[in-house]
PDB file of C-alpha atoms in Angstrom:
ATOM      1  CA  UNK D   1      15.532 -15.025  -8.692  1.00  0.00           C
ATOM      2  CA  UNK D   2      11.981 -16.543  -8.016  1.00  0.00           C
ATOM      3  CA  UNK D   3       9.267 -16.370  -5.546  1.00  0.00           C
ATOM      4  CA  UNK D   4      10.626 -19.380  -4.086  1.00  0.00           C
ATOM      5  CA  UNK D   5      14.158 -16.983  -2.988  1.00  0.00           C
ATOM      6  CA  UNK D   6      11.725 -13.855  -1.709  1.00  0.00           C
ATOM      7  CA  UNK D   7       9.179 -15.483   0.015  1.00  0.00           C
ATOM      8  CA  UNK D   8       8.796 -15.093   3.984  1.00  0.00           C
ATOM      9  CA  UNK D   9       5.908 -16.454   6.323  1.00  0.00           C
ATOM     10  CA  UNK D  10       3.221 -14.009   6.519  1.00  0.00           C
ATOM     11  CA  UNK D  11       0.857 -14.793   9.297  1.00  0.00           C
ATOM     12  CA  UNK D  12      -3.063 -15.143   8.147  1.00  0.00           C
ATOM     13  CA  UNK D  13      -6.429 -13.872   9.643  1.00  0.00           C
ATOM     14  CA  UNK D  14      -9.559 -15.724   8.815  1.00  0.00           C
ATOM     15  CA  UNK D  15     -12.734 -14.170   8.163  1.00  0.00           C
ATOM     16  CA  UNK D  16     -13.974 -14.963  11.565  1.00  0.00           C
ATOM     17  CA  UNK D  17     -11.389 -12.991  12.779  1.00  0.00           C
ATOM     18  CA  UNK D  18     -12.727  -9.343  14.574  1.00  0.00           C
ATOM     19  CA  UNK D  19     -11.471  -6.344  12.257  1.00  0.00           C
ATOM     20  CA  UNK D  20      -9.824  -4.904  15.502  1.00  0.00           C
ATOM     21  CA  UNK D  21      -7.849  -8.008  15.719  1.00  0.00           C
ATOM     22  CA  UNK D  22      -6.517  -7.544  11.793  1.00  0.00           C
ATOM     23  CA  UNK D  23      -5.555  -4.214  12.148  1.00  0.00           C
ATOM     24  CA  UNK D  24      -3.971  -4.913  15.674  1.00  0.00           C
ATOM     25  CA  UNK D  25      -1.960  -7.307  14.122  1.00  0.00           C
ATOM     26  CA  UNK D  26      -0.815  -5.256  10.790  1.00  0.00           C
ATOM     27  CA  UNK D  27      -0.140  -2.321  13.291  1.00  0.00           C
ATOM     28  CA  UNK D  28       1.927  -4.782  15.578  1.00  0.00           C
ATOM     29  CA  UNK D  29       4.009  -6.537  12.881  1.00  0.00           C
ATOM     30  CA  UNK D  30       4.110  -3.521  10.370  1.00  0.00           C
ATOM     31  CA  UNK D  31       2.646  -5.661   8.110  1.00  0.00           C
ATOM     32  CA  UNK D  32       1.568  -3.859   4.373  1.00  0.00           C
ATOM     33  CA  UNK D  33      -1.658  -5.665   4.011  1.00  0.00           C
ATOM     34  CA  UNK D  34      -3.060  -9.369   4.781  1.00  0.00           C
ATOM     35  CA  UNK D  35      -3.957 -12.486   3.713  1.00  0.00           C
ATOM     36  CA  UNK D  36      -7.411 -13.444   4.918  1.00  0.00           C
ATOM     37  CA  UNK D  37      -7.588 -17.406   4.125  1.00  0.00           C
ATOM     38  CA  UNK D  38     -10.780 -19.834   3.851  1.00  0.00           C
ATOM     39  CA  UNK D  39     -11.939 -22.643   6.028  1.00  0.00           C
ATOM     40  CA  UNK D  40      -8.809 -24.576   3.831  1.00  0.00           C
ATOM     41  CA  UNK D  41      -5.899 -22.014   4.697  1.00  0.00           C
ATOM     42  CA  UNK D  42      -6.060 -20.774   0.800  1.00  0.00           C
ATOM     43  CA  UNK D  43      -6.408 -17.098   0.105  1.00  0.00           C
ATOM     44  CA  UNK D  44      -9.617 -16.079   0.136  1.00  0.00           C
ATOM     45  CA  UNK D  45      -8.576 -12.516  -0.190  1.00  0.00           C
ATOM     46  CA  UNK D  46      -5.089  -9.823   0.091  1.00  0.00           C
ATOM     47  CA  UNK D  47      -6.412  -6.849   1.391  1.00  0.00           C
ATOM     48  CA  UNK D  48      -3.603  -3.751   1.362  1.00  0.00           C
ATOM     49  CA  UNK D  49      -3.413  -2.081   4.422  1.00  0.00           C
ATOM     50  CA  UNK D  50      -5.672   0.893   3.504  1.00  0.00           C
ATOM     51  CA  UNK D  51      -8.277  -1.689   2.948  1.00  0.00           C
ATOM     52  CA  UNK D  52      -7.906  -3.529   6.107  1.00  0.00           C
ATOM     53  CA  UNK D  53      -8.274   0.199   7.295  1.00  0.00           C
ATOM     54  CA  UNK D  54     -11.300   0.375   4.875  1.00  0.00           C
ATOM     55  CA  UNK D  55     -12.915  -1.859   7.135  1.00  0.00           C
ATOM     56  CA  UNK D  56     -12.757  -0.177  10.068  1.00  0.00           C
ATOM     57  CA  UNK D  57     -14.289   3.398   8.712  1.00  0.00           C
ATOM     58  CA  UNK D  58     -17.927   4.109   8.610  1.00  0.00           C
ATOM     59  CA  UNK D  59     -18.638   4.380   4.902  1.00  0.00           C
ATOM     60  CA  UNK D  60     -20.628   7.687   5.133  1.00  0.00           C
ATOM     61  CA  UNK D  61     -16.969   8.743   6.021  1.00  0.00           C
ATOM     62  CA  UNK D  62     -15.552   7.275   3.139  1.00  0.00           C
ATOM     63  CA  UNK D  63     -17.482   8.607   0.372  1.00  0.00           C
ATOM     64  CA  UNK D  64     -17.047  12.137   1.542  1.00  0.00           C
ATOM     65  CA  UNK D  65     -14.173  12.596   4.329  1.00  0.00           C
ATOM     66  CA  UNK D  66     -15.870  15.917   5.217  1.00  0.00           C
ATOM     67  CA  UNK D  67     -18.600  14.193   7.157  1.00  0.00           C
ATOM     68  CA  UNK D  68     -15.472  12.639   8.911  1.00  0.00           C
ATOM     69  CA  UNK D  69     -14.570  15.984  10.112  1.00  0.00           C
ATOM     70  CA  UNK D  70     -17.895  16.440  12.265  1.00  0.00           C
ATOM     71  CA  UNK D  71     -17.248  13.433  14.736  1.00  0.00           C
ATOM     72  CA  UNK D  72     -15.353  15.373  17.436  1.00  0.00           C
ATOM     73  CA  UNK D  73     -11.637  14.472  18.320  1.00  0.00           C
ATOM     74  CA  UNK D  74     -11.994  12.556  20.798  1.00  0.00           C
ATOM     75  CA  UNK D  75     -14.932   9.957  19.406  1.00  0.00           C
ATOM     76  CA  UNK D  76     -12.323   9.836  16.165  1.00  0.00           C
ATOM     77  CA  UNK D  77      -9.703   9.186  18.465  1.00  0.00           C
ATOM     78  CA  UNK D  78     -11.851   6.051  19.286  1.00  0.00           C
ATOM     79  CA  UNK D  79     -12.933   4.999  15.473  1.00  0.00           C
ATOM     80  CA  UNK D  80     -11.438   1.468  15.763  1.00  0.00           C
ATOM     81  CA  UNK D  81     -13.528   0.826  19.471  1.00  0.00           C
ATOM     82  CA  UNK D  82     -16.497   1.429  17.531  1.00  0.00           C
ATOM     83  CA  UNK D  83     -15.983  -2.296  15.240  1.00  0.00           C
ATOM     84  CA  UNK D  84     -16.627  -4.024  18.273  1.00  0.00           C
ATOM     85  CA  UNK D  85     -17.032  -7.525  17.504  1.00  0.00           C
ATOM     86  CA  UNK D  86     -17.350  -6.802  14.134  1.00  0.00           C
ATOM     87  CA  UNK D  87     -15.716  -9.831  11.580  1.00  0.00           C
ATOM     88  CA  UNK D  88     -13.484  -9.418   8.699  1.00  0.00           C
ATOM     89  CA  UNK D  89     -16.207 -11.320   6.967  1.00  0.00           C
ATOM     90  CA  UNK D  90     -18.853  -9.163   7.262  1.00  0.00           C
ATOM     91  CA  UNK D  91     -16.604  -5.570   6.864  1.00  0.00           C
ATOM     92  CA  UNK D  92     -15.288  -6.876   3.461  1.00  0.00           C
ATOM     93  CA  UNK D  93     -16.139  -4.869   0.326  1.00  0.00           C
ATOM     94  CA  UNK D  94     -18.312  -6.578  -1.499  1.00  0.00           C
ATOM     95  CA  UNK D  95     -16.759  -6.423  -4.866  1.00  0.00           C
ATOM     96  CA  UNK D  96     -14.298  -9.416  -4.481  1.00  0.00           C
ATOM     97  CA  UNK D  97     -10.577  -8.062  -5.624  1.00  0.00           C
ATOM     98  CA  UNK D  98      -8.338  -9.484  -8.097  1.00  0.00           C
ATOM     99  CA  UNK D  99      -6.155 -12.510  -5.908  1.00  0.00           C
ATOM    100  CA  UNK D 100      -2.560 -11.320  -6.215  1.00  0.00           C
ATOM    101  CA  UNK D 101      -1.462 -14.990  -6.069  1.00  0.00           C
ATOM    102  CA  UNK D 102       1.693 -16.648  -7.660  1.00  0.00           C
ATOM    103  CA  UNK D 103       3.625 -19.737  -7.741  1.00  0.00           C
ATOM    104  CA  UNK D 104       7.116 -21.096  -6.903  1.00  0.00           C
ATOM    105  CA  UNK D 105       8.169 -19.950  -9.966  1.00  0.00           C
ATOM    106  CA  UNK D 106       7.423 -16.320 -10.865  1.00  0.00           C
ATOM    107  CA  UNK D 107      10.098 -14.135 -11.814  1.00  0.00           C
ATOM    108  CA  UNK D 108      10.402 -10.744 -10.087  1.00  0.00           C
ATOM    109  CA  UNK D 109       9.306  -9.068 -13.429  1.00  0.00           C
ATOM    110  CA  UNK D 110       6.268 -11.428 -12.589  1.00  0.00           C
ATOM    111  CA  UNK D 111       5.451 -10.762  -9.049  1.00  0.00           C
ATOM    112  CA  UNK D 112       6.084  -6.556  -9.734  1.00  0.00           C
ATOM    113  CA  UNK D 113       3.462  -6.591 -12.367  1.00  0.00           C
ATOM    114  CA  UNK D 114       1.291  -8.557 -10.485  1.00  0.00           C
ATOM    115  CA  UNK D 115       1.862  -5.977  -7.414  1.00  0.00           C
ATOM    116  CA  UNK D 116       1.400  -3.167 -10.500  1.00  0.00           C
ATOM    117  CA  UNK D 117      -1.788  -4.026 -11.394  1.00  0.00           C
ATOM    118  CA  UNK D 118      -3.692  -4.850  -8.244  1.00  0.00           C
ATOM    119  CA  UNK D 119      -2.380  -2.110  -5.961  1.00  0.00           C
ATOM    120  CA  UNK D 120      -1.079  -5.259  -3.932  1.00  0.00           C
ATOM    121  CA  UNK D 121       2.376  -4.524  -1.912  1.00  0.00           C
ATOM    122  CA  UNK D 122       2.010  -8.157  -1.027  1.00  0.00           C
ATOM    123  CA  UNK D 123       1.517 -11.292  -2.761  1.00  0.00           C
ATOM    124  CA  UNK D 124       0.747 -14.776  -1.445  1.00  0.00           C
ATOM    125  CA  UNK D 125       2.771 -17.554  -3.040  1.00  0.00           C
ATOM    126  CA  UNK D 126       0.605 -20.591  -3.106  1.00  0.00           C
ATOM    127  CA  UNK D 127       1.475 -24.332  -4.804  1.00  0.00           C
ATOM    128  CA  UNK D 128       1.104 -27.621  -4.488  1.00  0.00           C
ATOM    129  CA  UNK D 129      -3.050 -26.441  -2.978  1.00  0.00           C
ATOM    130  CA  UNK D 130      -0.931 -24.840   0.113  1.00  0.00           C
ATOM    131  CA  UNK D 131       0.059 -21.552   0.888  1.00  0.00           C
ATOM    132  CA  UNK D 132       3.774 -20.794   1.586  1.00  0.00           C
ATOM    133  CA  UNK D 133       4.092 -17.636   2.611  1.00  0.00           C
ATOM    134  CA  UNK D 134       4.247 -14.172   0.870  1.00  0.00           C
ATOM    135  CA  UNK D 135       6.571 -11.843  -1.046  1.00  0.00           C
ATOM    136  CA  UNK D 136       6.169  -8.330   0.154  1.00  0.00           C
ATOM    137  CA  UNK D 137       6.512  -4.912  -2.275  1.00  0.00           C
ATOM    138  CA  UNK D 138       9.947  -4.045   0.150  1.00  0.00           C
ATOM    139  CA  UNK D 139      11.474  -8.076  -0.139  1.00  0.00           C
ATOM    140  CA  UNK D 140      11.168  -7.547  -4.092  1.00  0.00           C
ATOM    141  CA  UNK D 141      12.675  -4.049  -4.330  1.00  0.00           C
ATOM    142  CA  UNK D 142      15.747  -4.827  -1.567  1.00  0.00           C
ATOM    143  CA  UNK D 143      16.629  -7.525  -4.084  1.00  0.00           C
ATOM    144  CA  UNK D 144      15.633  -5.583  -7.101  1.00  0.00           C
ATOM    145  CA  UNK D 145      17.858  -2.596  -6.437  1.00  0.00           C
ATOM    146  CA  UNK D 146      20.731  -4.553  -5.736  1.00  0.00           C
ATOM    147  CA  UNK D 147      20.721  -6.219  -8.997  1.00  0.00           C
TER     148      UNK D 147
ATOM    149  CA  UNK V   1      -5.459  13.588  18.521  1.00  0.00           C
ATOM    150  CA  UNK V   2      -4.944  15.346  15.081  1.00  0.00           C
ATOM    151  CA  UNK V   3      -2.539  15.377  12.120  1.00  0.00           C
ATOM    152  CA  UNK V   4      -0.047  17.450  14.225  1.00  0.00           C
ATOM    153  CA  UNK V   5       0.528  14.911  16.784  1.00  0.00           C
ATOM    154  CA  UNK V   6       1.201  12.140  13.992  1.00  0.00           C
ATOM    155  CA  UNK V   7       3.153  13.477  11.193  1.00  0.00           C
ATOM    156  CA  UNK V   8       6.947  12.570  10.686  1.00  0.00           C
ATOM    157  CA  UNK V   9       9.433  14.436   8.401  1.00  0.00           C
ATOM    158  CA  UNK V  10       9.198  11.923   4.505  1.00  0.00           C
ATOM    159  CA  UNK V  11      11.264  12.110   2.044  1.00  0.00           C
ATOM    160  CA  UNK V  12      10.505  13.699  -1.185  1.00  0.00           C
ATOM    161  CA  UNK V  13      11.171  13.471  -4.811  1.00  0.00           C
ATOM    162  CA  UNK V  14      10.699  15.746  -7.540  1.00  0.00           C
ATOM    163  CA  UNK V  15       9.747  15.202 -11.292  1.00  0.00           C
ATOM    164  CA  UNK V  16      12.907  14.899 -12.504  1.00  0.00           C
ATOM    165  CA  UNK V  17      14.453  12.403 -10.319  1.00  0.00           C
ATOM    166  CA  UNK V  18      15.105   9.020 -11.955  1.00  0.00           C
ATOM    167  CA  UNK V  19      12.385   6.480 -11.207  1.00  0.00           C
ATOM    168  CA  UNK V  20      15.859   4.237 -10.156  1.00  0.00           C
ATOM    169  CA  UNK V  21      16.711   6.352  -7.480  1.00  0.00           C
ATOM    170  CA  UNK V  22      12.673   6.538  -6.187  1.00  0.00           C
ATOM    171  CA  UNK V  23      12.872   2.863  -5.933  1.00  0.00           C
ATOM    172  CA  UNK V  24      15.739   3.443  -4.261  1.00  0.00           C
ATOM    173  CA  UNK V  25      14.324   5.567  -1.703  1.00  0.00           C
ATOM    174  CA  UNK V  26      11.207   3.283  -1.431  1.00  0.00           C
ATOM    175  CA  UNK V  27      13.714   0.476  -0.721  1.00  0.00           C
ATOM    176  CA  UNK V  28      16.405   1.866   1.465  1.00  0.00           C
ATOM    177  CA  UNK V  29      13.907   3.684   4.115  1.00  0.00           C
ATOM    178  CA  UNK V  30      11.255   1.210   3.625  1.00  0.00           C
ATOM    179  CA  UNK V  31       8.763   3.849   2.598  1.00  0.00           C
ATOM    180  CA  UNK V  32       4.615   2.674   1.728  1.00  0.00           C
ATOM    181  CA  UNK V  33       5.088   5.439  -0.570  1.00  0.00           C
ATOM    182  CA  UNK V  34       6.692   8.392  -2.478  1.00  0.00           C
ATOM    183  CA  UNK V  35       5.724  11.971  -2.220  1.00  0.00           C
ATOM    184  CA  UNK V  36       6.441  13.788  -5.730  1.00  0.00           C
ATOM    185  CA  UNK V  37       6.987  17.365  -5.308  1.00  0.00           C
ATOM    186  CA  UNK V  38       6.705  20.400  -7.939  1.00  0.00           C
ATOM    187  CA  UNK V  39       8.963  23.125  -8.369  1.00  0.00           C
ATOM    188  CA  UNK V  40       7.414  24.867  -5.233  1.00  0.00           C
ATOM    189  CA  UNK V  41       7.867  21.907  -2.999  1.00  0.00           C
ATOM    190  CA  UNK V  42       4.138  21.245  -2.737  1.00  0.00           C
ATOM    191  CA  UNK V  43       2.905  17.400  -3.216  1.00  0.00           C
ATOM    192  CA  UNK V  44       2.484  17.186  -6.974  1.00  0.00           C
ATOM    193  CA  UNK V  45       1.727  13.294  -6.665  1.00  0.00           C
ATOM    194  CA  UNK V  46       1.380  10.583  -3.913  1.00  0.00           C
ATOM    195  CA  UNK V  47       2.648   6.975  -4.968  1.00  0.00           C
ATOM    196  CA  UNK V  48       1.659   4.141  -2.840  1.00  0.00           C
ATOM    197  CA  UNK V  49       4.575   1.562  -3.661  1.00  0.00           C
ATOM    198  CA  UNK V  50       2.925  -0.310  -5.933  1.00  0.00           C
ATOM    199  CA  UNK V  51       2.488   2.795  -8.232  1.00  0.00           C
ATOM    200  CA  UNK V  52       6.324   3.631  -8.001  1.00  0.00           C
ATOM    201  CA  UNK V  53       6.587  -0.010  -8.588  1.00  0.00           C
ATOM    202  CA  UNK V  54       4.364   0.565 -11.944  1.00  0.00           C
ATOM    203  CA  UNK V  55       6.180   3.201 -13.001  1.00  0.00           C
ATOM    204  CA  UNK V  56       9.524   0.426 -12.935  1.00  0.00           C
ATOM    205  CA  UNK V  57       7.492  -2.172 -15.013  1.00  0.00           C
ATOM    206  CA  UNK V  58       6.971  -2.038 -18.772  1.00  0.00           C
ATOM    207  CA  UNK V  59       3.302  -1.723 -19.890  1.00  0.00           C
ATOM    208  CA  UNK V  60       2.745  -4.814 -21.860  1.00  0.00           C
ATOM    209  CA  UNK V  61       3.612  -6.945 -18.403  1.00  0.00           C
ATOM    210  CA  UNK V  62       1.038  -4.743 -16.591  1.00  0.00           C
ATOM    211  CA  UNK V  63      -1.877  -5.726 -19.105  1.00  0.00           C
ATOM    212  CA  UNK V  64      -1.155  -9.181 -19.080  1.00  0.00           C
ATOM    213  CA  UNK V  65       1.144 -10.771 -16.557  1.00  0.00           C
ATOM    214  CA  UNK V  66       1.347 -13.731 -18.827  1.00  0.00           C
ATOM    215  CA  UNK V  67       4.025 -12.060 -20.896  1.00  0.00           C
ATOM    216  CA  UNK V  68       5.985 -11.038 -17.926  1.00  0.00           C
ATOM    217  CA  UNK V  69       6.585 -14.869 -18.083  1.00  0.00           C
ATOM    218  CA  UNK V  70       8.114 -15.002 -21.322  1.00  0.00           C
ATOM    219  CA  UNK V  71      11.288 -13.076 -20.410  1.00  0.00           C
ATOM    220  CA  UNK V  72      13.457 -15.280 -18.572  1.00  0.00           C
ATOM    221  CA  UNK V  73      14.942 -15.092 -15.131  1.00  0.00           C
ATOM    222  CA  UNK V  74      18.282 -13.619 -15.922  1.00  0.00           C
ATOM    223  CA  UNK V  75      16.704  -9.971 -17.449  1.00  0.00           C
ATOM    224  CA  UNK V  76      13.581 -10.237 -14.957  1.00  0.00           C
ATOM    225  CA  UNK V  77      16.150 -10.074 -12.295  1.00  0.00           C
ATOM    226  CA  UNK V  78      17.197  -6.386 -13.837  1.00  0.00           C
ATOM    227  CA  UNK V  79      14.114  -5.055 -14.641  1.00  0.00           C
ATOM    228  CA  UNK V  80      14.769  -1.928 -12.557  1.00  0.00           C
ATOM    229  CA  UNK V  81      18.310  -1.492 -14.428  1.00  0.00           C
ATOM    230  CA  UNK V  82      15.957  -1.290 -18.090  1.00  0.00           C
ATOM    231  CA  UNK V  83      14.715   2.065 -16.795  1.00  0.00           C
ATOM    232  CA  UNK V  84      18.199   4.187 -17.552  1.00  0.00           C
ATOM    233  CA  UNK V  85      17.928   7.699 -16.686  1.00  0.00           C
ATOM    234  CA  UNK V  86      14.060   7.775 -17.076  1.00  0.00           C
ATOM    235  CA  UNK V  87      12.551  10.215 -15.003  1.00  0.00           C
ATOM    236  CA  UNK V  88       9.104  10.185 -12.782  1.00  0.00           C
ATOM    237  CA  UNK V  89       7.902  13.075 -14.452  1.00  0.00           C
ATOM    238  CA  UNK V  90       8.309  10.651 -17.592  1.00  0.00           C
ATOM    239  CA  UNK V  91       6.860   7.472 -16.012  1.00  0.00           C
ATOM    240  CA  UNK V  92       4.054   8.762 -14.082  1.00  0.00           C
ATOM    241  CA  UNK V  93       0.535   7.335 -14.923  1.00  0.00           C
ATOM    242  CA  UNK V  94      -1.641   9.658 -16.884  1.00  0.00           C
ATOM    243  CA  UNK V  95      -4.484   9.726 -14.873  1.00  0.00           C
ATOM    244  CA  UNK V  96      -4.419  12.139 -11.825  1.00  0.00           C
ATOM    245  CA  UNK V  97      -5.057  10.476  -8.741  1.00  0.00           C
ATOM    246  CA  UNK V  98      -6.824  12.345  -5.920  1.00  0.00           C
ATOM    247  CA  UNK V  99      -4.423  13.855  -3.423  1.00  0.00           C
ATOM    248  CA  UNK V 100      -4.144  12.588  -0.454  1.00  0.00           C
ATOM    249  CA  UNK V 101      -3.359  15.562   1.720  1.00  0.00           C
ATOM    250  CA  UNK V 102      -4.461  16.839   5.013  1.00  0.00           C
ATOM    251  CA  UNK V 103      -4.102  20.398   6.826  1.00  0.00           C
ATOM    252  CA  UNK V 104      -2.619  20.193  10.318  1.00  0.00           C
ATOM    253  CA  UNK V 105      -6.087  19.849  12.723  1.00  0.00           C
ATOM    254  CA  UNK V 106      -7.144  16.211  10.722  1.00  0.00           C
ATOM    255  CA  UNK V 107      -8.314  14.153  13.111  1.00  0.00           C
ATOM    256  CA  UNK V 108      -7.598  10.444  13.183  1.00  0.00           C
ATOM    257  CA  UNK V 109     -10.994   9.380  11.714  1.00  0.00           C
ATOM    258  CA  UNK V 110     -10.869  11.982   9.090  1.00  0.00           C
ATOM    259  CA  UNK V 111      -7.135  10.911   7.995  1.00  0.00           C
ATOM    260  CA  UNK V 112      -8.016   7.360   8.260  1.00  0.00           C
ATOM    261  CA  UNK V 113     -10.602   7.713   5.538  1.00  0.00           C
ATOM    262  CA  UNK V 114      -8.468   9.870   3.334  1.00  0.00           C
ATOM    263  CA  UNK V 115      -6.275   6.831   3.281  1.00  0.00           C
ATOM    264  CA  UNK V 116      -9.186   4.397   2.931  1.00  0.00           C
ATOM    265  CA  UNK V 117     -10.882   6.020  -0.326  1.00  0.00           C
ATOM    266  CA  UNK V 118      -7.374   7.145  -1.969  1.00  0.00           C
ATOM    267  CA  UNK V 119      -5.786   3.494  -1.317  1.00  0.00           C
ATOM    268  CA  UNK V 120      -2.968   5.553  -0.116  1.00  0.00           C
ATOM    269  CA  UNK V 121      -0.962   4.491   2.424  1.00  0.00           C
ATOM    270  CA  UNK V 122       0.612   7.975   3.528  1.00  0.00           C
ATOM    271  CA  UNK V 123      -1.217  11.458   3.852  1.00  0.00           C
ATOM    272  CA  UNK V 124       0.724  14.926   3.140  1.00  0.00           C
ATOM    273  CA  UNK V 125       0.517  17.200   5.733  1.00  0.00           C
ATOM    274  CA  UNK V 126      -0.068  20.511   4.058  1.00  0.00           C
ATOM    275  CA  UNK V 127      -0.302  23.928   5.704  1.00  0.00           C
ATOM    276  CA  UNK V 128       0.401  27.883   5.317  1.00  0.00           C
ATOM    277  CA  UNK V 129       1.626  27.087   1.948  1.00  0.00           C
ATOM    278  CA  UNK V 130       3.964  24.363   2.257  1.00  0.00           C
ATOM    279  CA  UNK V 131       4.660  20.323   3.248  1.00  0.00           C
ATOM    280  CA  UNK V 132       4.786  19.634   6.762  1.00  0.00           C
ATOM    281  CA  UNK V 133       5.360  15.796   6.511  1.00  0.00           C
ATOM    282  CA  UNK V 134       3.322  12.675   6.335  1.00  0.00           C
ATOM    283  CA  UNK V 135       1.673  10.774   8.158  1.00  0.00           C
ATOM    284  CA  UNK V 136       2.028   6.756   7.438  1.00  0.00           C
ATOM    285  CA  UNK V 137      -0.497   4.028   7.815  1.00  0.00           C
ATOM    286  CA  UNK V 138       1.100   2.547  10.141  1.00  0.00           C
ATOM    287  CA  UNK V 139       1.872   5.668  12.522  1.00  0.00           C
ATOM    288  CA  UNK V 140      -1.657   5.970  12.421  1.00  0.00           C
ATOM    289  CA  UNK V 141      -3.011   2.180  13.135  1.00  0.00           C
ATOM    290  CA  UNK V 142      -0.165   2.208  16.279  1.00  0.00           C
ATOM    291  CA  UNK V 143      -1.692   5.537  18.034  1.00  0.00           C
ATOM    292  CA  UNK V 144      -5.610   4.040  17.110  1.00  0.00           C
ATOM    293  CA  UNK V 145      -4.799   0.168  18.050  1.00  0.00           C
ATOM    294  CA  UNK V 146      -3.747   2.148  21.342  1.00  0.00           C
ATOM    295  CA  UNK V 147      -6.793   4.260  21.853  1.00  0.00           C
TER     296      UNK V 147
END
């Protein structure tokens, strides 16, 4: 079994794309992270979906929740109105992540070490200088299991 | 809205059950994650899948995905079967991660950076001494996309 048997489509947001957008769409398609792609469709970056959430939290809140706790219920209710037009490209961390990226041809020892290691339940499959979709954490363990 | 209002009933492990069977779980209810209970039923761990993934994958693949290449298809394919009767309590990192748990009043901002800063795609619901349930990523991005 090889990336080419697990992989699916995974649909893509560019870094133009409004955070509310991104996490509309990884709410809508219970997606477990994205693929934000360059001006040439390649990855630019996989963000798991706590870091597409990342994006969308004030970082005073992130480095100590507790501040979280004095915005009243019903402005936290409202968190994600708050990004307005705000693009992936300018909410991304700056540190740039390790790509989980692999080929045709990795195993599923390959692709689960690769998840391992970069916190990734998704990686993007990419050959021939095009992407072809993406196998997700679930898509590796159904198969997994049932070997 | 507030913890209460989002938190489902999750399934639980405890530090004896084989890391086979948590992949199991993770697979068969498509989890984002594994709570690991103690003795008293409180959350001793919280896996995002990749880190019940980890557990499943031998070390020297982890360092360097290079030599997850070297073992062929046929054995990649059972990976998971490698693990025997090994146990969580056995295969869990050594490293403590910070708990992501929440009491019952968490508001959506507050829960939504507990997730962000612990890359943890699930919170435990703690209260009056014992687990309530978890709220999920995506339970949480459906109610805010909403908002």
């Amino acid at each position: 079994m090889r990336a080419r048997d697990l992989l699916a489509d995974f649909p893509t947001v560019g870094l133009d794309t409004p955070v509310i957008e991104a996490a509309r769409l990884l709410a809508d398609q219970d997606l477990p992270g994205l693929i934000v792609v360059d001006a040439d469709g390649l990855p630019f970056t996989i963000l798991p979906g706590t870091q597409v959430l990342r994006m969308a939290v004030p970082g005073y809140c992130q480095d100590d929740p507790a501040l979280a706790r004095v915005i009243d219920e019903a402005h936290a209710d409202l968190f994600l109105r708050q990004l307005s037009e705000r693009t992936v490209r300018e909410a991304l961390p700056r540190e740039r992540r390790e790509l989980p990226v692999a080929d045709l041809n990795a195993t599923v020892l390959e692709l689960a070490a690769l998840m391992a290691r970069t916190h990734s339940p998704l990686v993007a499959v990419v050959a021939g200088g095009r992407l072809h979709g993406a196998v997700t954490l679930q898509a590796l363990l159904d198969r997994a299991v049932e070997a």
